[in-house]
């Protein structure tokens, strides 16, 4: 490669990295593919494209690219972990268990290995869709369900991954306990979770079999905030992503629509007024929202958080020109329990057709997710942001309307 070609390649890579860091993922992917055509031996670029495929919720492509990277010698824990996520998203539990073991996540690996001979998340029921009403006493989307025949209240949380259950409920439902590990929630909280397997999750007329489950102490975090409707568990993306999921904040309903081949074909053609979304760590729904000083930035949709319309880090608040109110810190409620911070007011916040003015938010004391994925996240869009809106999440086309 001549000096001019090398300089052009370095400039192209710098532009791609800059786009990726800014969360301009499709634009970055185009340049990374161009680099790989010029330099097919760049395993680091191929690994980046594998992670971008996973963010696009395209597990087969991610598996192909990441497996090739590992087979050719770039065997890092990050690459093993990304390949594990891709296999898990593709319901291949045996390969996922092996990869998680090599990534150092032995607690999850052991539980998946035990489940490897099952068909996970198998859906039965003679209906194409179910519509579940939210409990009347709550601000958050909380629905009733059954776990192994035990009735439970589940918080519908778009920033949670697996089905999560309170440890007392898990014992009552006879769920065997497996491996353990510490996990982080969107609002910055962390908790030790034990993995298990639910035989039957009943959602109205639908039954989902052999569901990977996280077991943790939820009551200590939720009891003071939802006394009228105790939260026994969390319904996360591992379930929601298997359907066309509609959260209707006007009618207070959750609709889960089976995704047919016809719907997949139609969704690939694009939808009017649809906004793109991405899926990080098989858990966090990411979207681009607009503020007065940020034409477009990446945010996490967190329907499990209440007490504010949004949450941001201190650095994001400073870049937005938000001055926290004086006095004591305040609390919101997220999927991991209480979220600490100080109140701010944002003049305008817009996501697609949803626009809020003078909306209250929280500046988080900690926000570990901010740079976890290699690109910066502005913050969380919480339950109150979506009041009176209808939020439709299409995981086939990776679009939101």
GROMACS .gro file of C-alpha atoms in nm:
model
  401
    1UNK     CA    1   0.000   0.000   0.000
    2UNK     CA    2   0.143   0.339  -0.105
    3UNK     CA    3   0.178   0.635   0.129
    4UNK     CA    4  -0.123   0.814  -0.024
    5UNK     CA    5  -0.341   0.504   0.001
    6UNK     CA    6  -0.234   0.452   0.362
    7UNK     CA    7  -0.319   0.811   0.449
    8UNK     CA    8  -0.660   0.775   0.281
    9UNK     CA    9  -0.722   0.452   0.474
   10UNK     CA   10  -0.628   0.614   0.805
   11UNK     CA   11  -0.855   0.910   0.732
   12UNK     CA   12  -1.142   0.676   0.642
   13UNK     CA   13  -1.097   0.480   0.964
   14UNK     CA   14  -1.081   0.800   1.172
   15UNK     CA   15  -1.411   0.912   1.015
   16UNK     CA   16  -1.570   0.573   1.081
   17UNK     CA   17  -1.454   0.575   1.443
   18UNK     CA   18  -1.583   0.930   1.489
   19UNK     CA   19  -1.924   0.835   1.350
   20UNK     CA   20  -1.938   0.528   1.573
   21UNK     CA   21  -1.845   0.727   1.884
   22UNK     CA   22  -2.125   0.972   1.803
   23UNK     CA   23  -2.376   0.688   1.773
   24UNK     CA   24  -2.414   0.730   1.396
   25UNK     CA   25  -2.417   0.355   1.356
   26UNK     CA   26  -2.544   0.297   0.997
   27UNK     CA   27  -2.305   0.563   0.865
   28UNK     CA   28  -2.015   0.410   1.058
   29UNK     CA   29  -2.099   0.060   0.931
   30UNK     CA   30  -2.082   0.178   0.569
   31UNK     CA   31  -1.729   0.308   0.619
   32UNK     CA   32  -1.614   0.003   0.815
   33UNK     CA   33  -1.734  -0.222   0.531
   34UNK     CA   34  -1.541  -0.007   0.285
   35UNK     CA   35  -1.227  -0.042   0.499
   36UNK     CA   36  -1.272  -0.421   0.516
   37UNK     CA   37  -1.297  -0.444   0.138
   38UNK     CA   38  -0.965  -0.262   0.113
   39UNK     CA   39  -0.803  -0.454   0.400
   40UNK     CA   40  -0.977  -0.794   0.429
   41UNK     CA   41  -0.732  -0.906   0.697
   42UNK     CA   42  -0.848  -0.647   0.952
   43UNK     CA   43  -1.000  -0.870   1.219
   44UNK     CA   44  -1.066  -0.572   1.448
   45UNK     CA   45  -1.285  -0.412   1.179
   46UNK     CA   46  -1.467  -0.740   1.118
   47UNK     CA   47  -1.531  -0.770   1.494
   48UNK     CA   48  -1.671  -0.416   1.500
   49UNK     CA   49  -1.905  -0.505   1.212
   50UNK     CA   50  -2.015  -0.816   1.402
   51UNK     CA   51  -2.109  -0.599   1.700
   52UNK     CA   52  -2.293  -0.358   1.471
   53UNK     CA   53  -2.491  -0.653   1.330
   54UNK     CA   54  -2.585  -0.748   1.684
   55UNK     CA   55  -2.698  -0.389   1.752
   56UNK     CA   56  -2.915  -0.422   1.439
   57UNK     CA   57  -3.071  -0.736   1.594
   58UNK     CA   58  -2.923  -0.953   1.318
   59UNK     CA   59  -2.784  -1.253   1.512
   60UNK     CA   60  -2.705  -1.474   1.207
   61UNK     CA   61  -2.482  -1.208   1.054
   62UNK     CA   62  -2.321  -1.134   1.390
   63UNK     CA   63  -2.249  -1.507   1.445
   64UNK     CA   64  -2.088  -1.540   1.101
   65UNK     CA   65  -1.861  -1.240   1.147
   66UNK     CA   66  -1.766  -1.290   1.512
   67UNK     CA   67  -1.705  -1.666   1.474
   68UNK     CA   68  -1.472  -1.592   1.182
   69UNK     CA   69  -1.283  -1.335   1.390
   70UNK     CA   70  -1.236  -1.580   1.679
   71UNK     CA   71  -1.142  -1.868   1.448
   72UNK     CA   72  -0.873  -1.651   1.292
   73UNK     CA   73  -0.716  -1.575   1.627
   74UNK     CA   74  -0.862  -1.253   1.774
   75UNK     CA   75  -0.979  -1.435   2.088
   76UNK     CA   76  -1.064  -1.159   2.335
   77UNK     CA   77  -1.320  -1.182   2.615
   78UNK     CA   78  -1.515  -0.902   2.447
   79UNK     CA   79  -1.541  -1.100   2.123
   80UNK     CA   80  -1.638  -1.419   2.308
   81UNK     CA   81  -1.903  -1.223   2.496
   82UNK     CA   82  -2.043  -1.065   2.180
   83UNK     CA   83  -2.061  -1.405   2.006
   84UNK     CA   84  -2.233  -1.548   2.314
   85UNK     CA   85  -2.493  -1.268   2.298
   86UNK     CA   86  -2.550  -1.346   1.929
   87UNK     CA   87  -2.600  -1.718   1.992
   88UNK     CA   88  -2.837  -1.645   2.283
   89UNK     CA   89  -3.040  -1.404   2.068
   90UNK     CA   90  -3.062  -1.684   1.808
   91UNK     CA   91  -3.184  -1.933   2.073
   92UNK     CA   92  -2.869  -2.149   2.043
   93UNK     CA   93  -2.812  -2.212   2.411
   94UNK     CA   94  -2.534  -2.472   2.386
   95UNK     CA   95  -2.295  -2.254   2.181
   96UNK     CA   96  -2.396  -1.952   2.390
   97UNK     CA   97  -2.301  -2.138   2.709
   98UNK     CA   98  -1.957  -2.227   2.569
   99UNK     CA   99  -1.889  -1.869   2.462
  100UNK     CA  100  -2.008  -1.717   2.791
  101UNK     CA  101  -1.775  -1.960   2.974
  102UNK     CA  102  -1.481  -1.832   2.770
  103UNK     CA  103  -1.593  -1.473   2.829
  104UNK     CA  104  -1.579  -1.533   3.205
  105UNK     CA  105  -1.956  -1.532   3.268
  106UNK     CA  106  -1.963  -1.874   3.430
  107UNK     CA  107  -2.287  -1.822   3.623
  108UNK     CA  108  -2.492  -1.767   3.309
  109UNK     CA  109  -2.295  -2.030   3.115
  110UNK     CA  110  -2.380  -2.308   3.360
  111UNK     CA  111  -2.753  -2.238   3.353
  112UNK     CA  112  -2.763  -2.222   2.972
  113UNK     CA  113  -2.572  -2.551   2.952
  114UNK     CA  114  -2.843  -2.718   3.164
  115UNK     CA  115  -3.112  -2.574   2.932
  116UNK     CA  116  -2.927  -2.660   2.610
  117UNK     CA  117  -3.150  -2.958   2.520
  118UNK     CA  118  -3.469  -2.748   2.546
  119UNK     CA  119  -3.641  -2.531   2.284
  120UNK     CA  120  -3.626  -2.201   2.472
  121UNK     CA  121  -3.901  -1.938   2.466
  122UNK     CA  122  -4.138  -2.176   2.283
  123UNK     CA  123  -4.475  -2.004   2.235
  124UNK     CA  124  -4.808  -2.190   2.239
  125UNK     CA  125  -5.168  -2.068   2.231
  126UNK     CA  126  -5.432  -2.050   1.961
  127UNK     CA  127  -5.418  -1.671   1.922
  128UNK     CA  128  -5.208  -1.434   1.713
  129UNK     CA  129  -5.209  -1.155   1.971
  130UNK     CA  130  -5.290  -1.080   2.333
  131UNK     CA  131  -5.379  -0.749   2.492
  132UNK     CA  132  -5.314  -0.714   2.863
  133UNK     CA  133  -5.443  -0.426   3.075
  134UNK     CA  134  -5.217  -0.250   3.324
  135UNK     CA  135  -5.301  -0.253   3.690
  136UNK     CA  136  -5.512   0.052   3.769
  137UNK     CA  137  -5.322   0.168   4.079
  138UNK     CA  138  -4.983   0.218   3.908
  139UNK     CA  139  -4.811   0.479   3.694
  140UNK     CA  140  -4.582   0.223   3.536
  141UNK     CA  141  -4.694  -0.051   3.295
  142UNK     CA  142  -4.755  -0.342   3.532
  143UNK     CA  143  -4.947  -0.647   3.411
  144UNK     CA  144  -5.072  -0.969   3.567
  145UNK     CA  145  -4.925  -1.300   3.452
  146UNK     CA  146  -4.866  -1.652   3.580
  147UNK     CA  147  -4.530  -1.821   3.639
  148UNK     CA  148  -4.557  -2.200   3.671
  149UNK     CA  149  -4.918  -2.142   3.779
  150UNK     CA  150  -4.832  -1.875   4.040
  151UNK     CA  151  -5.000  -1.539   3.979
  152UNK     CA  152  -4.756  -1.246   3.961
  153UNK     CA  153  -4.744  -0.875   3.880
  154UNK     CA  154  -4.478  -0.798   3.617
  155UNK     CA  155  -4.331  -0.457   3.539
  156UNK     CA  156  -4.295  -0.413   3.161
  157UNK     CA  157  -3.942  -0.276   3.126
  158UNK     CA  158  -3.781  -0.201   2.790
  159UNK     CA  159  -3.442  -0.159   2.959
  160UNK     CA  160  -3.441  -0.507   3.115
  161UNK     CA  161  -3.319  -0.824   2.948
  162UNK     CA  162  -3.440  -1.159   3.075
  163UNK     CA  163  -3.756  -1.224   3.271
  164UNK     CA  164  -3.670  -1.133   3.632
  165UNK     CA  165  -3.848  -1.263   3.942
  166UNK     CA  166  -3.832  -1.182   4.311
  167UNK     CA  167  -3.656  -1.457   4.502
  168UNK     CA  168  -3.958  -1.534   4.723
  169UNK     CA  169  -4.183  -1.571   4.419
  170UNK     CA  170  -3.925  -1.793   4.249
  171UNK     CA  171  -3.923  -2.025   4.550
  172UNK     CA  172  -4.305  -2.034   4.560
  173UNK     CA  173  -4.314  -2.115   4.187
  174UNK     CA  174  -4.064  -2.398   4.228
  175UNK     CA  175  -3.797  -2.251   4.001
  176UNK     CA  176  -3.460  -2.428   4.035
  177UNK     CA  177  -3.165  -2.197   4.103
  178UNK     CA  178  -2.853  -2.202   3.886
  179UNK     CA  179  -2.542  -1.986   3.850
  180UNK     CA  180  -2.499  -1.632   3.984
  181UNK     CA  181  -2.343  -1.306   3.865
  182UNK     CA  182  -2.361  -0.930   3.928
  183UNK     CA  183  -2.548  -0.723   3.669
  184UNK     CA  184  -2.604  -0.350   3.610
  185UNK     CA  185  -2.944  -0.189   3.547
  186UNK     CA  186  -3.005   0.110   3.319
  187UNK     CA  187  -3.030   0.363   3.601
  188UNK     CA  188  -2.688   0.274   3.739
  189UNK     CA  189  -2.796   0.024   4.006
  190UNK     CA  190  -2.627  -0.316   4.034
  191UNK     CA  191  -2.753  -0.639   4.185
  192UNK     CA  192  -2.647  -1.000   4.230
  193UNK     CA  193  -2.877  -1.226   4.028
  194UNK     CA  194  -2.924  -1.602   4.024
  195UNK     CA  195  -3.025  -1.764   3.695
  196UNK     CA  196  -3.309  -2.012   3.668
  197UNK     CA  197  -3.555  -2.164   3.425
  198UNK     CA  198  -3.931  -2.101   3.422
  199UNK     CA  199  -4.126  -2.390   3.273
  200UNK     CA  200  -4.438  -2.184   3.187
  201UNK     CA  201  -4.496  -1.811   3.161
  202UNK     CA  202  -4.865  -1.738   3.100
  203UNK     CA  203  -4.950  -1.404   2.936
  204UNK     CA  204  -5.325  -1.405   2.880
  205UNK     CA  205  -5.397  -1.674   2.622
  206UNK     CA  206  -5.029  -1.717   2.533
  207UNK     CA  207  -4.791  -1.954   2.708
  208UNK     CA  208  -4.415  -1.927   2.675
  209UNK     CA  209  -4.217  -2.234   2.775
  210UNK     CA  210  -3.860  -2.280   2.908
  211UNK     CA  211  -3.781  -1.917   2.982
  212UNK     CA  212  -3.438  -1.810   3.108
  213UNK     CA  213  -3.496  -1.615   3.429
  214UNK     CA  214  -3.303  -1.388   3.663
  215UNK     CA  215  -3.384  -1.428   4.034
  216UNK     CA  216  -3.307  -1.141   4.272
  217UNK     CA  217  -3.442  -0.944   4.567
  218UNK     CA  218  -3.697  -0.708   4.408
  219UNK     CA  219  -3.923  -0.641   4.706
  220UNK     CA  220  -3.672  -0.429   4.899
  221UNK     CA  221  -3.636  -0.198   4.600
  222UNK     CA  222  -4.002  -0.177   4.498
  223UNK     CA  223  -4.214  -0.219   4.810
  224UNK     CA  224  -4.209   0.144   4.920
  225UNK     CA  225  -4.301   0.273   4.572
  226UNK     CA  226  -4.584   0.040   4.470
  227UNK     CA  227  -4.766  -0.059   4.792
  228UNK     CA  228  -5.101  -0.098   4.615
  229UNK     CA  229  -4.962  -0.334   4.351
  230UNK     CA  230  -4.649  -0.522   4.461
  231UNK     CA  231  -4.409  -0.597   4.177
  232UNK     CA  232  -4.309  -0.963   4.172
  233UNK     CA  233  -4.101  -0.954   3.855
  234UNK     CA  234  -3.993  -0.775   3.538
  235UNK     CA  235  -4.094  -0.857   3.180
  236UNK     CA  236  -3.796  -0.760   2.967
  237UNK     CA  237  -3.669  -0.757   2.612
  238UNK     CA  238  -3.599  -1.132   2.593
  239UNK     CA  239  -3.981  -1.174   2.580
  240UNK     CA  240  -4.090  -0.844   2.423
  241UNK     CA  241  -3.854  -0.881   2.126
  242UNK     CA  242  -4.035  -1.197   2.013
  243UNK     CA  243  -4.344  -0.994   1.927
  244UNK     CA  244  -4.457  -0.673   1.768
  245UNK     CA  245  -4.485  -0.500   2.106
  246UNK     CA  246  -4.726  -0.209   2.154
  247UNK     CA  247  -4.731  -0.014   2.480
  248UNK     CA  248  -5.044   0.203   2.472
  249UNK     CA  249  -5.006   0.469   2.742
  250UNK     CA  250  -5.348   0.615   2.650
  251UNK     CA  251  -5.548   0.296   2.702
  252UNK     CA  252  -5.296   0.150   2.950
  253UNK     CA  253  -5.252  -0.178   2.765
  254UNK     CA  254  -4.970  -0.401   2.644
  255UNK     CA  255  -5.031  -0.574   2.311
  256UNK     CA  256  -4.811  -0.862   2.197
  257UNK     CA  257  -4.863  -0.947   1.829
  258UNK     CA  258  -4.712  -1.260   1.679
  259UNK     CA  259  -4.470  -1.175   1.398
  260UNK     CA  260  -4.560  -1.354   1.074
  261UNK     CA  261  -4.356  -1.397   0.756
  262UNK     CA  262  -4.587  -1.149   0.584
  263UNK     CA  263  -4.525  -0.890   0.854
  264UNK     CA  264  -4.148  -0.941   0.825
  265UNK     CA  265  -4.163  -0.884   0.449
  266UNK     CA  266  -4.377  -0.572   0.492
  267UNK     CA  267  -4.154  -0.432   0.766
  268UNK     CA  268  -3.844  -0.468   0.549
  269UNK     CA  269  -4.009  -0.228   0.306
  270UNK     CA  270  -4.007   0.042   0.572
  271UNK     CA  271  -4.288   0.219   0.753
  272UNK     CA  272  -4.396   0.578   0.726
  273UNK     CA  273  -4.300   0.792   1.029
  274UNK     CA  274  -4.089   0.509   1.173
  275UNK     CA  275  -3.772   0.583   1.368
  276UNK     CA  276  -3.478   0.342   1.373
  277UNK     CA  277  -3.385   0.163   1.693
  278UNK     CA  278  -3.101  -0.062   1.804
  279UNK     CA  279  -3.065  -0.335   2.065
  280UNK     CA  280  -2.756  -0.338   2.290
  281UNK     CA  281  -2.657  -0.639   2.502
  282UNK     CA  282  -2.984  -0.812   2.406
  283UNK     CA  283  -3.141  -0.575   2.659
  284UNK     CA  284  -3.132  -0.200   2.595
  285UNK     CA  285  -3.354  -0.043   2.326
  286UNK     CA  286  -3.162   0.254   2.184
  287UNK     CA  287  -3.312   0.540   1.981
  288UNK     CA  288  -3.205   0.880   1.857
  289UNK     CA  289  -3.391   1.170   2.023
  290UNK     CA  290  -3.355   1.545   1.982
  291UNK     CA  291  -3.300   1.831   2.226
  292UNK     CA  292  -3.244   2.204   2.160
  293UNK     CA  293  -2.865   2.174   2.187
  294UNK     CA  294  -2.828   1.818   2.051
  295UNK     CA  295  -2.981   1.775   1.705
  296UNK     CA  296  -2.974   1.399   1.757
  297UNK     CA  297  -2.829   1.182   2.033
  298UNK     CA  298  -2.864   0.822   2.145
  299UNK     CA  299  -3.100   0.747   2.435
  300UNK     CA  300  -3.224   0.432   2.609
  301UNK     CA  301  -3.600   0.370   2.625
  302UNK     CA  302  -3.669   0.274   2.988
  303UNK     CA  303  -4.039   0.214   3.054
  304UNK     CA  304  -3.945   0.064   3.391
  305UNK     CA  305  -3.837   0.401   3.528
  306UNK     CA  306  -4.087   0.641   3.678
  307UNK     CA  307  -4.078   0.961   3.883
  308UNK     CA  308  -3.934   1.165   3.593
  309UNK     CA  309  -3.961   1.199   3.217
  310UNK     CA  310  -3.592   1.134   3.156
  311UNK     CA  311  -3.259   1.080   3.330
  312UNK     CA  312  -2.914   1.200   3.223
  313UNK     CA  313  -2.558   1.197   3.353
  314UNK     CA  314  -2.395   1.507   3.501
  315UNK     CA  315  -2.184   1.554   3.186
  316UNK     CA  316  -2.489   1.536   2.959
  317UNK     CA  317  -2.677   1.780   3.184
  318UNK     CA  318  -2.385   2.023   3.156
  319UNK     CA  319  -2.374   1.992   2.776
  320UNK     CA  320  -2.749   2.057   2.764
  321UNK     CA  321  -2.714   2.361   2.989
  322UNK     CA  322  -2.929   2.208   3.262
  323UNK     CA  323  -2.878   2.342   3.613
  324UNK     CA  324  -2.990   2.098   3.887
  325UNK     CA  325  -3.224   2.245   4.145
  326UNK     CA  326  -3.076   2.307   4.489
  327UNK     CA  327  -3.165   2.113   4.798
  328UNK     CA  328  -3.174   1.744   4.870
  329UNK     CA  329  -3.136   1.480   4.602
  330UNK     CA  330  -3.452   1.308   4.481
  331UNK     CA  331  -3.546   0.956   4.384
  332UNK     CA  332  -3.703   0.796   4.083
  333UNK     CA  333  -3.785   0.428   4.044
  334UNK     CA  334  -3.616   0.203   3.790
  335UNK     CA  335  -3.610  -0.168   3.715
  336UNK     CA  336  -3.325  -0.207   3.963
  337UNK     CA  337  -3.496  -0.007   4.239
  338UNK     CA  338  -3.447   0.352   4.354
  339UNK     CA  339  -3.262   0.593   4.121
  340UNK     CA  340  -3.087   0.884   4.293
  341UNK     CA  341  -3.040   1.230   4.142
  342UNK     CA  342  -3.138   1.596   4.130
  343UNK     CA  343  -3.425   1.752   3.937
  344UNK     CA  344  -3.382   1.951   3.615
  345UNK     CA  345  -3.616   2.089   3.348
  346UNK     CA  346  -3.548   2.030   2.978
  347UNK     CA  347  -3.721   2.282   2.745
  348UNK     CA  348  -3.781   2.035   2.461
  349UNK     CA  349  -3.729   1.663   2.410
  350UNK     CA  350  -3.846   1.490   2.092
  351UNK     CA  351  -3.855   1.127   1.977
  352UNK     CA  352  -4.022   1.078   1.639
  353UNK     CA  353  -4.376   1.213   1.673
  354UNK     CA  354  -4.354   1.245   2.054
  355UNK     CA  355  -4.250   1.592   2.171
  356UNK     CA  356  -4.245   1.717   2.529
  357UNK     CA  357  -4.190   2.071   2.655
  358UNK     CA  358  -4.058   2.176   2.997
  359UNK     CA  359  -4.028   1.814   3.098
  360UNK     CA  360  -3.888   1.721   3.439
  361UNK     CA  361  -3.591   1.488   3.459
  362UNK     CA  362  -3.321   1.363   3.693
  363UNK     CA  363  -2.944   1.411   3.679
  364UNK     CA  364  -2.816   1.071   3.785
  365UNK     CA  365  -2.547   1.036   4.047
  366UNK     CA  366  -2.395   0.756   3.836
  367UNK     CA  367  -2.466   0.639   3.481
  368UNK     CA  368  -2.238   0.342   3.395
  369UNK     CA  369  -2.413   0.286   3.061
  370UNK     CA  370  -2.300   0.622   2.924
  371UNK     CA  371  -1.996   0.488   2.739
  372UNK     CA  372  -2.037   0.114   2.787
  373UNK     CA  373  -2.098   0.038   2.421
  374UNK     CA  374  -1.820   0.247   2.268
  375UNK     CA  375  -2.052   0.534   2.180
  376UNK     CA  376  -2.200   0.790   2.414
  377UNK     CA  377  -2.553   0.765   2.547
  378UNK     CA  378  -2.730   1.089   2.640
  379UNK     CA  379  -2.960   0.927   2.897
  380UNK     CA  380  -3.285   0.741   2.960
  381UNK     CA  381  -3.635   0.816   2.828
  382UNK     CA  382  -3.856   0.719   3.121
  383UNK     CA  383  -4.220   0.623   3.164
  384UNK     CA  384  -4.353   0.981   3.202
  385UNK     CA  385  -4.204   1.082   2.866
  386UNK     CA  386  -4.448   0.845   2.694
  387UNK     CA  387  -4.763   0.955   2.879
  388UNK     CA  388  -5.063   0.951   2.642
  389UNK     CA  389  -4.846   0.808   2.362
  390UNK     CA  390  -4.865   0.474   2.181
  391UNK     CA  391  -4.522   0.312   2.159
  392UNK     CA  392  -4.486   0.040   1.895
  393UNK     CA  393  -4.161  -0.159   1.889
  394UNK     CA  394  -4.103  -0.366   1.573
  395UNK     CA  395  -3.800  -0.588   1.632
  396UNK     CA  396  -3.826  -0.736   1.280
  397UNK     CA  397  -3.751  -0.406   1.110
  398UNK     CA  398  -3.584  -0.251   1.418
  399UNK     CA  399  -3.813   0.050   1.400
  400UNK     CA  400  -4.026   0.242   1.648
  401UNK     CA  401  -4.351   0.422   1.573
   0.00000   0.00000   0.00000
